Short mmCIF file of C-alpha atoms in Angstrom, two decimals:
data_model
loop_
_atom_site.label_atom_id
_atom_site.label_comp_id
_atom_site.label_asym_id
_atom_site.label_seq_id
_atom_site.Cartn_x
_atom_site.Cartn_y
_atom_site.Cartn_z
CA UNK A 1 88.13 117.74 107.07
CA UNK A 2 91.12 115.92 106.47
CA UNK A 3 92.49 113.93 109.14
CA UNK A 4 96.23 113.97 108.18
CA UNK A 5 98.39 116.88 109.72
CA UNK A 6 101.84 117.77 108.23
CA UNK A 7 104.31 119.81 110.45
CA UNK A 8 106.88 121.45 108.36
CA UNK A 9 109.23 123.57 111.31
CA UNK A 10 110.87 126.57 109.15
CA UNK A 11 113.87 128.78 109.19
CA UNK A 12 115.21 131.06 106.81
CA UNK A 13 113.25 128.60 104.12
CA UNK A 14 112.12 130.95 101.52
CA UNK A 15 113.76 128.99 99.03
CA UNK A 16 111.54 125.75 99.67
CA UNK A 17 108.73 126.86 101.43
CA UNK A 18 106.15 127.19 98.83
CA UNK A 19 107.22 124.40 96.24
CA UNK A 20 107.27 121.89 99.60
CA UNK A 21 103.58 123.37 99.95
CA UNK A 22 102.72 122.97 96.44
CA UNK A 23 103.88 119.54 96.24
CA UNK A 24 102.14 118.18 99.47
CA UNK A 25 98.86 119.78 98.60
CA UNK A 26 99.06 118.30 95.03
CA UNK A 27 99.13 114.74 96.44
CA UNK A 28 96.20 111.97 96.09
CA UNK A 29 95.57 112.48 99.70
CA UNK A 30 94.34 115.69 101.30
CA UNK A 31 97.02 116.73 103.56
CA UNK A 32 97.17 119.75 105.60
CA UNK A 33 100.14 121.49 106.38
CA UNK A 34 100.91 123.07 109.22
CA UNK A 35 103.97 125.51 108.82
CA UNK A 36 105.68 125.92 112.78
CA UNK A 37 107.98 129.42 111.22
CA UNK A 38 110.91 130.92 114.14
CA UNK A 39 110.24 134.16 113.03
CA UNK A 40 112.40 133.09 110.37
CA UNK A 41 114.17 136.92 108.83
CA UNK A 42 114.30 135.88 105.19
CA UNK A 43 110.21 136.14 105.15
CA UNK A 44 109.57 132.33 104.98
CA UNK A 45 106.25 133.84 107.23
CA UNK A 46 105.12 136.04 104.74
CA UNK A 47 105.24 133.40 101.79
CA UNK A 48 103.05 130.92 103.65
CA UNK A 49 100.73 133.87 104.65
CA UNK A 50 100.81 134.50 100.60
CA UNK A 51 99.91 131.11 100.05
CA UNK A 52 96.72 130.89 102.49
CA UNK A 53 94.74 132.76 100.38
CA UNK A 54 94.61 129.71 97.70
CA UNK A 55 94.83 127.42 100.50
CA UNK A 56 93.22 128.47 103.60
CA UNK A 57 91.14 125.64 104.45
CA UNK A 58 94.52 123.10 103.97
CA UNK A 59 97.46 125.37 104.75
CA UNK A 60 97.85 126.87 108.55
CA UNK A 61 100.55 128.85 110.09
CA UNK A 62 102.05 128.93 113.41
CA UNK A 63 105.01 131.64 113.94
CA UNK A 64 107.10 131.23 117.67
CA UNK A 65 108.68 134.44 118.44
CA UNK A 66 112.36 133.20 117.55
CA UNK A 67 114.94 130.53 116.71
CA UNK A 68 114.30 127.46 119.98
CA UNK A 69 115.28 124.50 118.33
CA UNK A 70 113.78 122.04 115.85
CA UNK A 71 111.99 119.96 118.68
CA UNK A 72 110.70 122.44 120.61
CA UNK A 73 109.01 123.71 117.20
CA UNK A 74 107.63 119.77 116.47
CA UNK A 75 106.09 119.80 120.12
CA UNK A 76 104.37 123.10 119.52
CA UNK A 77 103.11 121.56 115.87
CA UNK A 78 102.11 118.30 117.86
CA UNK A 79 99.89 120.06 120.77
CA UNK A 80 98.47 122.36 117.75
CA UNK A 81 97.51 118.78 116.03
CA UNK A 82 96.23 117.35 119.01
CA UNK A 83 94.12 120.30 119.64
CA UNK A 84 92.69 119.91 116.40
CA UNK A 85 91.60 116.16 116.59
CA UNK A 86 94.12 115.18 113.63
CA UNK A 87 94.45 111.15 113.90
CA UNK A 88 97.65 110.89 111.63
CA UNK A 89 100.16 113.36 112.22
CA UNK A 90 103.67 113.75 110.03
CA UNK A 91 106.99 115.17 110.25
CA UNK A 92 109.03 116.32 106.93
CA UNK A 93 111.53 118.90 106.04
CA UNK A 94 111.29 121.97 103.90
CA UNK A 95 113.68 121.18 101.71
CA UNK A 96 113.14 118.20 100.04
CA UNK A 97 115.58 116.13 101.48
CA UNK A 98 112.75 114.21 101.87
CA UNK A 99 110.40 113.16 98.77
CA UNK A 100 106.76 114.39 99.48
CA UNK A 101 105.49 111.11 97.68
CA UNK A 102 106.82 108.92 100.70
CA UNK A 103 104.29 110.68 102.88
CA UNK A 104 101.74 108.49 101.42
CA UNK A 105 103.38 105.23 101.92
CA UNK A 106 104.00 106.47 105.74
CA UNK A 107 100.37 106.86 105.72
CA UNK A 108 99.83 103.83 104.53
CA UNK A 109 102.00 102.00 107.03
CA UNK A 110 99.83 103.34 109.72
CA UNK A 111 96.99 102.50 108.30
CA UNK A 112 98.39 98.74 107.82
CA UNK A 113 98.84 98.76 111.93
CA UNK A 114 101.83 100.75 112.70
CA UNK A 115 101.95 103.18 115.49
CA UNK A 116 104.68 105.16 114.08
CA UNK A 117 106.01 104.80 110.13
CA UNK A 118 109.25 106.08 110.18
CA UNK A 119 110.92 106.83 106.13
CA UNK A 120 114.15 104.87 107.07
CA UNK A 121 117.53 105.65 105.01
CA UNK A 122 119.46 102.88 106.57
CA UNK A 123 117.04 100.14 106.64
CA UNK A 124 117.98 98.69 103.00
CA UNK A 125 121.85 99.61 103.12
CA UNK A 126 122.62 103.11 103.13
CA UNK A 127 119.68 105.33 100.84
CA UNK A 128 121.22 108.66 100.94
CA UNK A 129 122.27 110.91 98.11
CA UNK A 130 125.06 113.97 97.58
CA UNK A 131 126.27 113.94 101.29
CA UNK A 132 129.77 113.82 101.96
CA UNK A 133 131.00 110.41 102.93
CA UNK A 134 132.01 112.17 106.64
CA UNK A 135 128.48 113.11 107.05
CA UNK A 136 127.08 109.26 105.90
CA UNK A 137 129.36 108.00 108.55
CA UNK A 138 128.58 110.43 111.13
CA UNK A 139 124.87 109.47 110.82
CA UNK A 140 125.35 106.22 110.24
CA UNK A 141 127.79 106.18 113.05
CA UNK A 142 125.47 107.76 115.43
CA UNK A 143 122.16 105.35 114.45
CA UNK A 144 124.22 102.52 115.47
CA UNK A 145 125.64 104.19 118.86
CA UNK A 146 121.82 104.60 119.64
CA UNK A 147 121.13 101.48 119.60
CA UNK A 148 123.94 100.12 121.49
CA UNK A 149 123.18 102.27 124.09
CA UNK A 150 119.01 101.83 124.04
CA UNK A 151 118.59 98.67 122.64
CA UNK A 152 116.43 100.00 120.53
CA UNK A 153 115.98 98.39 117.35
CA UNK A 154 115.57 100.90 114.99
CA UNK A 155 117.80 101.58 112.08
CA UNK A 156 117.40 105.43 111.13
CA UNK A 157 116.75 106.39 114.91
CA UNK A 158 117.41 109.87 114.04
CA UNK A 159 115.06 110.01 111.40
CA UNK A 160 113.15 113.33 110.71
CA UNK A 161 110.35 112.03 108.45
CA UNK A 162 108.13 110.02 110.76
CA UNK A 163 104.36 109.19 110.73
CA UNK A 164 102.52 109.49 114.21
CA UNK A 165 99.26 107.97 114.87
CA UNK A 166 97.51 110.44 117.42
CA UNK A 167 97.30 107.98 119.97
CA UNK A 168 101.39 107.72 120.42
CA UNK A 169 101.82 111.60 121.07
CA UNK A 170 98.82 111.46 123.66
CA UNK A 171 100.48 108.86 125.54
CA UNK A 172 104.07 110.66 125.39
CA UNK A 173 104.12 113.76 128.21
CA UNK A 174 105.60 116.02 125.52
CA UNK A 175 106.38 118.79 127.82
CA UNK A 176 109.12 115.82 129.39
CA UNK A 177 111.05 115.91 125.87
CA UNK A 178 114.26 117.61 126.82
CA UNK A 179 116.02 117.30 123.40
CA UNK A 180 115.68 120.44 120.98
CA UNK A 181 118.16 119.47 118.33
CA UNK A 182 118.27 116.49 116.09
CA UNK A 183 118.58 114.07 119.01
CA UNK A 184 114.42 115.17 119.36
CA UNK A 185 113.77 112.23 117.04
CA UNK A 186 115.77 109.83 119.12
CA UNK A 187 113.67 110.70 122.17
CA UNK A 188 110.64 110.75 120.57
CA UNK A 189 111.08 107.75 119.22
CA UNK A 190 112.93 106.02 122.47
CA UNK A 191 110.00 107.50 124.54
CA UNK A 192 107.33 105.72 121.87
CA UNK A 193 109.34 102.22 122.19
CA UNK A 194 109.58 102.48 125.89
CA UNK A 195 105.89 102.35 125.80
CA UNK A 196 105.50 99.36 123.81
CA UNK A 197 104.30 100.97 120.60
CA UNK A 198 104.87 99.70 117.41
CA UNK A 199 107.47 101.22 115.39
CA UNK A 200 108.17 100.35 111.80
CA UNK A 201 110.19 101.67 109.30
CA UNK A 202 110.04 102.12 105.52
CA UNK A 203 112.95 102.30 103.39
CA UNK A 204 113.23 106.41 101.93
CA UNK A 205 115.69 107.92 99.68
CA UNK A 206 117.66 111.12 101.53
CA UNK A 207 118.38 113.23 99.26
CA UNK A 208 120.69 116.74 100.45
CA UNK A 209 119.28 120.11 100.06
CA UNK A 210 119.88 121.92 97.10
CA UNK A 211 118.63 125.23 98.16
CA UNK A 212 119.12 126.47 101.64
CA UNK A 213 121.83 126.39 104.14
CA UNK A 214 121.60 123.32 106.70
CA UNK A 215 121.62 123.91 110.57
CA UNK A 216 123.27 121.06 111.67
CA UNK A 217 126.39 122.43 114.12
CA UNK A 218 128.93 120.97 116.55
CA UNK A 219 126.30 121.90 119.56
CA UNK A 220 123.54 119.64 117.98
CA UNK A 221 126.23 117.00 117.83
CA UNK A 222 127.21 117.05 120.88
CA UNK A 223 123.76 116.68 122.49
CA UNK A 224 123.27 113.82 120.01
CA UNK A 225 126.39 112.00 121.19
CA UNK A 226 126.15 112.74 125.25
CA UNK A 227 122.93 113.41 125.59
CA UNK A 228 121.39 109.60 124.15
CA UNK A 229 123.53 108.47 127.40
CA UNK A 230 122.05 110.83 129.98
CA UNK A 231 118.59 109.32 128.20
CA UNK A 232 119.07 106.02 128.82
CA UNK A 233 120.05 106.90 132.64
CA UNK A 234 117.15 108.60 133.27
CA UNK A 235 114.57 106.12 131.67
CA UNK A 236 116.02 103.78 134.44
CA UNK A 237 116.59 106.09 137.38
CA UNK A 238 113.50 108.61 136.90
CA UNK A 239 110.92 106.38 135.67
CA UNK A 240 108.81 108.92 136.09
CA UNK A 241 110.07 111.52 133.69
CA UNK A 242 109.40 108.85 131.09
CA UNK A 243 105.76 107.41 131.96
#
């Protein structure tokens, strides 16, 4: 029984799905994957379901009835983790934006002490490769807006390839997480820091999809830009919704 838990949340990835698979399961250490699907149309499902019968005891599958949002698909991965008593539990995308490899240095960091790892692009300069320079500087942009506004000193604070030790997302209420889109990962990680955990991050090449179509749009944006403010309000004015 391995005690490391990948969440890979899926739509309309039938491109990546089953070399992201491949690859993680090939690795030194003996990940399992859990696939979160939104009833993705393109039959994402059905590959992953094709791939269980090499990899059953490793490979798991979760479908939600249809397209919610990226971080409503990560909670229902992290209660599905917790449930399961996994003690290290990661976050990656499908389409190998993110190099499987890293996973094991995250895993490493965690073991080395750190409460969340989190595969940093910004850390040592700017580690991020065939984007358009108006999408480096909207990240980039945007990582440094969050921590002006809560003084949080992380560099990549919207980060999507993140370590958790169980212990973080058992002390988070995850049913408080209001964000769905990319701004999730601020929250999460905001919510984690709040609470005095340790957060470090280790420097990761981002490389763009090749395959696929992204889902960034102007409404995950916007929550991103407005809705890191209406965070910071309410983790001084309803303590509660944050404890």
């Amino acid at each position: 029984m391995s005690d490391c838990l990948v969440i890979i949340p899926t739509y309309n990835e039938i491109e990546n799905i089953e070399a992201i698979i491949r690859t993680i399961l090939d690795l030194k250490t003996p990940f399992h994957i859990l696939v979160v699907d939104d009833n993705s149309p393109d039959g994402t499902a059905q590959v992953v379901q094709e791939l269980q019968t090499k990899f059953g005891e490793r490979l798991f599958l979760e479908v939600r009835p249809g397209k919610s949002g990226l971080g409503k698909a990560y909670i229902h991965g992290f209660k599905w983790a917790l449930e399961k008593h996994y003690n290290y539990i990661f976050e990656i995308d499908a389409d190998f934006s993110h190099t499987p490899s890293d996973l094991l240095r995250l895993h490493r960091a965690c073991l080395n002490g750190a409460d969340i790892a989190i595969g940093s692009r910004y850390i040592k300069g700017v580690n991020v490769v065939n984007w358009p320079l108006n999408r480096i500087l909207l990240s980039y942009g945007a990582s440094w807006y969050v921590k002006l506004i809560t003084g949080m000193r992380v560099h990549d604070p919207t980060a999507g390839f993140v370590c958790y030790q169980r212990k973080v997302l058992e002390a988070i209420n995850l049913d408080k997480v209001r964000f769905i889109g990319y701004a999730f990962q601020i929250e999460m990680k905001y919510r984690a820091y709040l609470k005095k955990f340790n957060l470090k991050e280790i420097p990761i090449v981002f490389t763009d999809r090749v395959n696929g179509q992204s889902k960034m749009n102007t409404s995950i944006i916007k929550e991103a830009i407005f809705g890191v403010v209406k965070m910071r309000f309410r983790s001084i004015f309803d303590k509660k919704s944050f404890q």
